Amino acid sequence: MPNLEHPAYPAATLLHLESLVPCRESQVSMLLSIFGERQQFSFPSIFIYGHTSSGKTYVMQTLLNTLQLPHVFVNCVEYFTSRLLLEEILIQLQSCSSETEQTSRVPCDNFNDFVRLFKQAVVSRELQDQTLYIVLDRAEQLREMEANILPAFLRLQELTDRNVTVVLLSEIVWELFRPNTGCFEPLTLYFPDYSIGHLQKILSQNHPPEYSADFYAAYINILLGVFYMVCRDLKELQHLAALNFSKYCEPVVRGEANERDTRKLWKNIEPHLKKAMQTVYLREISSSQWERLQRDDGEPGQLKGLSAHTHVELPYYSKFLLIAAYLASYNPVRTDKRFFLKHHGKIRKTNFMKKHEKTSNHLLGPKPFPLDRLLAILYSIVDNRVAPTANIFSQITSLVTLQLLSVVGHNDQLDGPRYKCTVSLDFIRAIARTVNFDIIKYLYDFL
Amino acid sequence: MSTCSVSKGCFVFKPSPKKRKLSQKTVNYFRERNNASEDTDVRFVTCQSLWNQIKLETEQIQEDLNKQLFDNLVSFLRQSHSEFQEKTTEWTCRMKSREIPTAALVLGVNVTDHDLTFRSLSEVLQNNITPYIALLEAKDCPGIKNLMQKLMGQLMNCYIDVDSLEDEDHMQVSQNKIRCSMTSIISWYQNVTKKTDSETPSKKRTSSSRHWQSPPVVVIFKDMESFTTKVLQDFIVISSQHIHELPLVLVFGIATSPMIIHSLLPHSVSSLLCIELFQSLSCKEHLSTIIDKLLLTAQFPFKLGEKVLQVLINIFLYHDFSVQNFIKGFQLCIVEHFYSQPLSVLCCPLVDAKKRVNSLSHDQCENIRRLPSFRRYVENQASEKQILLLTADNFLKEITQKLLEDLYVYHENYVSVLRCLHVFTSSLPKYPLGKQIRELHCACLENRVWETEEYESSLQLARMLNKSDLVTMLQQCVEIFVSSSGKEFDKTIEKLKEFLTQFQELEAEAFQEQDGSVSAQKELQKKTDLYHLQKTLLELKESRRSKKLTKFEMLRFEVVDYVDSLVRTYLVPADHKTLHEIMYFNTASVLRGHLNAAPRVALHTALNNPYCYLKNQALKSDGGNISNKAPDICIVYKLHLECGRLINLVDWLEAFSTVVTAVEGPNTDAASSDQVDDIIHARFIRAVSELELLGFIKPSKQKTDHVARLTWGGC
């Protein structure tokens, strides 16, 4: 295990830092050696990437805070325009050490202004002799801003001629960032995923004060055994651990088992965790509902999850419109004659279809269809006469706003709009059943 | 009306002059058509007051129906952040990631009704939980920037609304200058909450008792389905980072099913939310309550005829599921009735109606005499009475008063008996007369319900009901009659109670009978001789087959017959009643024209039969032949109806010029015919391009000089 060593910082601080970032020691020591001493110029830009919750943000934050390096930390999702982003950096810079001073708002519209104001701020804050770190979290958002922002940040040191290093944090690789026109290549650093051992170690670190560390570690072991297959997100695991811990302790609290009785405790918690995986992990029921269930010792079965409520009640003609749209989406146009004409004659499927139609339309997904076809099918599947009233047309639009249909192409194309039906087969079968319409008989795939 | 006040109380609203002017105009509009009758003002006022009553009633119903849902939501909001405020030090709370409390509010597909629900919801929340509420709509938020702008605008305005008098300087910070970011919202929130804390308690006592120290900020997404995924995701990610500083609560208005949350948000985002589900009452139940409270009551004199009601219900069930539209349709019926029917002046509570009858003018009396139902009534009278009715206004008024009274009594009885019949029919298998009371109501309005097959079959089924069902139904009927205001039902109640006691007696007898049968069986066991046994068995079988109806069956028949007799006396269709035209609005065609517009049909009528809209005598035709006086586009349209899918432009032009020149002179002979006049040519081209604009044809690339028809079907 590499111990952190650096001549510029006191050993006690480094030791403290090491305890704060378990399983990330090698990355931290790497960063420290890149950073160098306080007054030394560092690499102009560093790009750190790794999967969700691999500790990028946390490590950067702890590192900069513990060593008390001057830094600015900005989340690019939160500051969604370049203007907001640049202003936020300047504001944080102003308030960096002088908390008492009321920060005045500086309008900063473009990068040119930013460079000018940045120089001023650095001078006024007397930061020339130290490296200033600008950390941009969720840096992938930068690609959606103006084209000059990302390249400019990458060579900020050169542009401002100050001792500054920009650190970009992202979940995607650098290759997806590189602009067409080329740019300064940052130093890339990869944070690998935590392994199961790492997770175990990190999660066990924060045990509740009432129980011993071993007891909690055993619990974490069981938890990881259930959840590691589906979830490696540290935050989510921690959340789940906190949610279910009280259930794990139950036998101990009741005095039925002692803390070492691992097998008994496992028997108690395992089905419970499995249930949690199907419900609360998927956010089928909320964590507060889950806790309430635990407290009342209720069965999770009585609380229906979100996906249990799939039934959608629609007006009569909307149902038929949706059915017609489904048929139009999944049947080839040539088969309409066979399904909706009275005397279509006998057409066998085998000699009737072209080669490419042999693959199931349900595998290929819905195809777009024009409005006329939808209405023609509607008129033939509804038993009584349907007048083409304005209500029918507005119902089509409502189905689009409800996301049951979707418009293909531009919205402003008034003549001949084309639609797609976006509902699933199960959904449409449930709808068809309520109006006694045997949809399977009308689907080419099921012929 | 809404006030800007935070407290509840009485407020005086002086009618604004603008509004009065407006209603004056409407009165004038009422007057315009029926200048013959002088009752227009009275009619207008009656109409207005009736509508106001109904509006109040509907609002009350809405409030009652939503109460349960809102109560749940309010308690959810109360809990949502209190937990964290109380025990932030506890281990579990430290370890748990802090999720954003989210209420998924499933409201059903009737999107038009949602606005009202959200408005009352925000009112309720404002009164109980928090002043900080933002209502967001998808069409205002195409990007995260617009969303933040909208959110900040609404939040900060609501703050200013609360105490606008205190700090005018706050207003000066115009919205554009504030940075649209979460940090500014947080600093604003800290400012606001700090201020309310530091303020003198006397000043803010009312508000502090209702909201606590740091009230949550509620953000309502009205139409979840229409929001783009990106905007929602970004907003949730941003706000989850600041949940510690800003107690945010989200409300998702969902029209379809809660599954949409999972399809809109990836797991990484939805794991930031703590979603609880709330479901509103289904719109069908809402409609049933509305019909129950507005139509099946004697409270309002105005009634809907069968066809009109059917139109309204059909629009609801077939097209939109919107209760608001149903009420709007109902309002239209009221206005149309008072506008078009001069005698609707009598459509008011009975006391007023009697007074108004006395002051009717001669013209109005003539109007009464012209009513078909009144004529039918006159024909059934003795001859001298007929003369009196047709000549003496005073006598007519006297009779009218009596008839109106009859009509009122009829209504009162009708409702009770209808409900009673519904108790019976709604529990029959397969519901021959409909499950809902509205279906039964329509059936009864349409014609004599006892002559229909469905009624016959439901009586048959009722004769097979078992005893416990029958008894509970009878009890329900007794309750209905007791609570009804009709005076004639004392006897009915007595009769029904008598039935009930008879059933109880039967029960007592049944015990004894059981004893009897047991003894018979015992006798059977005694018989050991085979021959005797066979004989007794045969006897038993015989007796069972030819057995007379048991007492219970007799009684059941009696009950059903009695209900039948009630139906026959009280559920006479309304249009068999004299003077029903005064109370019942029955012109369904008008309503259909207004509410269920058919643009294509209207276009076809306009082009095919221009007289229908232009009202020019010259255009009046028997159909079939094409008049050359019609507008060019009509001629072109009629000609194109005769063509197939592709139309030859040259042939079409020739036909057009033939029609146009047909009357101008049969004497101008063939010399000019092969050369088409330039003006006619120009007219033709214009008409064709107009037709193209309307979407009937489009240029075709299949053949030169041809256009394709876009509609099908000929003349």
CSV table of N, CA and C in Angstrom, one decimal, chain B residues 546-598:
chain,number,residue,atom,x,y,z
B,546,SER,N,-95.6,-29.9,-8.1
B,546,SER,CA,-96.9,-29.1,-8.2
B,546,SER,C,-97.0,-28.1,-7.0
B,547,LYS,N,-95.9,-28.0,-6.3
B,547,LYS,CA,-96.1,-27.2,-5.1
B,547,LYS,C,-96.5,-25.8,-5.4
B,548,LYS,N,-97.4,-25.3,-4.6
B,548,LYS,CA,-97.8,-23.9,-4.8
B,548,LYS,C,-96.6,-23.0,-4.5
B,549,LEU,N,-96.6,-21.8,-4.9
B,549,LEU,CA,-95.6,-20.8,-4.6
B,549,LEU,C,-95.5,-20.7,-3.1
B,550,THR,N,-94.2,-20.6,-2.6
B,550,THR,CA,-94.1,-20.4,-1.2
B,550,THR,C,-94.5,-19.0,-0.9
B,551,LYS,N,-94.6,-18.8,0.4
B,551,LYS,CA,-95.0,-17.5,0.8
B,551,LYS,C,-94.0,-16.4,0.4
B,552,PHE,N,-92.8,-16.8,0.5
B,552,PHE,CA,-91.7,-15.8,0.1
B,552,PHE,C,-91.9,-15.4,-1.3
B,553,GLU,N,-92.1,-16.5,-2.2
B,553,GLU,CA,-92.2,-16.1,-3.6
B,553,GLU,C,-93.4,-15.2,-3.9
B,554,MET,N,-94.5,-15.5,-3.2
B,554,MET,CA,-95.7,-14.7,-3.3
B,554,MET,C,-95.3,-13.2,-3.0
B,555,LEU,N,-94.6,-13.1,-1.9
B,555,LEU,CA,-94.3,-11.8,-1.4
B,555,LEU,C,-93.4,-11.1,-2.4
B,556,ARG,N,-92.5,-11.8,-2.9
B,556,ARG,CA,-91.5,-11.2,-3.8
B,556,ARG,C,-92.3,-10.7,-5.1
B,557,PHE,N,-93.2,-11.5,-5.5
B,557,PHE,CA,-94.0,-11.0,-6.7
B,557,PHE,C,-94.7,-9.7,-6.3
B,558,GLU,N,-95.3,-9.7,-5.1
B,558,GLU,CA,-96.0,-8.5,-4.7
B,558,GLU,C,-95.1,-7.3,-4.7
B,559,VAL,N,-93.9,-7.5,-4.2
B,559,VAL,CA,-93.0,-6.4,-4.1
B,559,VAL,C,-92.6,-5.8,-5.5
B,560,VAL,N,-92.3,-6.8,-6.4
B,560,VAL,CA,-91.9,-6.4,-7.7
B,560,VAL,C,-93.1,-5.7,-8.4
B,561,ASP,N,-94.3,-6.2,-8.2
B,561,ASP,CA,-95.4,-5.6,-8.8
B,561,ASP,C,-95.7,-4.2,-8.3
B,562,TYR,N,-95.4,-4.1,-7.0
B,562,TYR,CA,-95.6,-2.7,-6.4
B,562,TYR,C,-94.6,-1.7,-7.0
B,563,VAL,N,-93.3,-2.1,-7.1
B,563,VAL,CA,-92.3,-1.3,-7.7
B,563,VAL,C,-92.8,-0.9,-9.1
B,564,ASP,N,-93.2,-1.9,-9.8
B,564,ASP,CA,-93.7,-1.7,-11.2
B,564,ASP,C,-94.8,-0.6,-11.2
B,565,SER,N,-95.7,-0.7,-10.3
B,565,SER,CA,-96.8,0.3,-10.3
B,565,SER,C,-96.3,1.7,-10.0
B,566,LEU,N,-95.3,1.7,-9.1
B,566,LEU,CA,-94.7,3.0,-8.8
B,566,LEU,C,-94.1,3.6,-10.0
B,567,VAL,N,-93.3,2.8,-10.8
B,567,VAL,CA,-92.7,3.2,-12.0
B,567,VAL,C,-93.7,3.8,-13.0
B,568,ARG,N,-94.8,3.0,-13.1
B,568,ARG,CA,-95.8,3.4,-14.1
B,568,ARG,C,-96.5,4.7,-13.7
B,569,THR,N,-96.6,5.0,-12.4
B,569,THR,CA,-97.3,6.3,-12.1
B,569,THR,C,-96.3,7.4,-12.1
B,570,TYR,N,-95.1,7.2,-11.7
B,570,TYR,CA,-94.2,8.4,-11.5
B,570,TYR,C,-93.2,8.6,-12.6
B,571,LEU,N,-92.8,7.6,-13.3
B,571,LEU,CA,-91.7,7.8,-14.2
B,571,LEU,C,-92.2,8.0,-15.6
B,572,VAL,N,-93.3,8.8,-15.8
B,572,VAL,CA,-93.8,9.2,-17.1
B,572,VAL,C,-92.7,10.0,-17.8
B,573,PRO,N,-92.4,9.8,-19.0
B,573,PRO,CA,-91.4,10.7,-19.7
B,573,PRO,C,-91.9,12.1,-19.6
B,574,ALA,N,-90.9,13.0,-19.6
B,574,ALA,CA,-91.2,14.4,-19.3
B,574,ALA,C,-91.9,15.0,-20.5
B,575,ASP,N,-91.7,14.5,-21.7
B,575,ASP,CA,-92.4,15.2,-22.8
B,575,ASP,C,-93.8,14.8,-23.0
B,576,HIS,N,-94.3,13.9,-22.1
B,576,HIS,CA,-95.7,13.7,-22.0
B,576,HIS,C,-96.4,14.6,-21.1
B,577,LYS,N,-95.6,15.4,-20.4
B,577,LYS,CA,-96.2,16.3,-19.4
B,577,LYS,C,-96.5,17.7,-20.1
B,578,THR,N,-97.6,18.2,-19.7
B,578,THR,CA,-98.0,19.5,-20.3
B,578,THR,C,-97.0,20.6,-19.8
B,579,LEU,N,-96.7,21.5,-20.7
B,579,LEU,CA,-95.8,22.7,-20.4
B,579,LEU,C,-94.4,22.3,-20.1
B,580,HIS,N,-94.0,21.0,-20.5
B,580,HIS,CA,-92.6,20.6,-20.3
B,580,HIS,C,-91.6,21.5,-21.0
B,581,GLU,N,-92.1,22.2,-22.1
B,581,GLU,CA,-91.2,23.0,-22.9
B,581,GLU,C,-90.6,24.1,-22.1
B,582,ILE,N,-91.3,24.5,-21.1
B,582,ILE,CA,-90.8,25.6,-20.3
B,582,ILE,C,-89.5,25.2,-19.5
B,583,MET,N,-89.5,24.0,-19.0
B,583,MET,CA,-88.3,23.6,-18.2
B,583,MET,C,-87.3,22.8,-19.0
B,584,TYR,N,-87.7,22.2,-20.0
B,584,TYR,CA,-86.8,21.2,-20.6
B,584,TYR,C,-86.2,21.8,-21.9
B,585,PHE,N,-84.9,21.7,-22.0
B,585,PHE,CA,-84.1,22.1,-23.2
B,585,PHE,C,-83.9,20.9,-24.0
B,586,ASN,N,-84.5,20.9,-25.3
B,586,ASN,CA,-84.5,19.7,-26.0
B,586,ASN,C,-83.9,19.8,-27.4
B,587,THR,N,-83.3,21.0,-27.8
B,587,THR,CA,-82.8,21.1,-29.1
B,587,THR,C,-81.4,20.7,-29.2
B,588,ALA,N,-81.3,19.4,-29.4
B,588,ALA,CA,-79.9,18.8,-29.4
B,588,ALA,C,-79.1,19.2,-30.6
B,589,SER,N,-79.8,19.5,-31.7
B,589,SER,CA,-79.0,19.8,-32.9
B,589,SER,C,-78.2,21.0,-32.7
B,590,VAL,N,-78.8,22.0,-32.0
B,590,VAL,CA,-78.0,23.3,-31.8
B,590,VAL,C,-76.8,23.0,-31.0
B,591,LEU,N,-77.0,22.2,-30.0
B,591,LEU,CA,-75.9,21.8,-29.1
B,591,LEU,C,-74.8,21.1,-29.8
B,592,ARG,N,-75.2,20.1,-30.6
B,592,ARG,CA,-74.3,19.3,-31.4
B,592,ARG,C,-73.5,20.2,-32.3
B,593,GLY,N,-74.1,21.2,-32.9
B,593,GLY,CA,-73.5,22.1,-33.8
B,593,GLY,C,-72.4,22.9,-33.1
B,594,HIS,N,-72.7,23.3,-31.9
B,594,HIS,CA,-71.8,24.1,-31.1
B,594,HIS,C,-70.6,23.3,-30.5
B,595,LEU,N,-70.9,22.1,-30.0
B,595,LEU,CA,-69.9,21.4,-29.2
B,595,LEU,C,-69.1,20.4,-30.0
B,596,ASN,N,-69.8,19.8,-31.0
B,596,ASN,CA,-69.1,18.8,-31.7
B,596,ASN,C,-68.9,19.2,-33.2
B,597,ALA,N,-68.1,20.2,-33.4
B,597,ALA,CA,-68.0,20.8,-34.7
B,597,ALA,C,-67.4,19.8,-35.7
B,598,ALA,N,-67.9,19.8,-36.9
B,598,ALA,CA,-67.4,18.9,-37.9
B,598,ALA,C,-66.9,19.8,-39.1
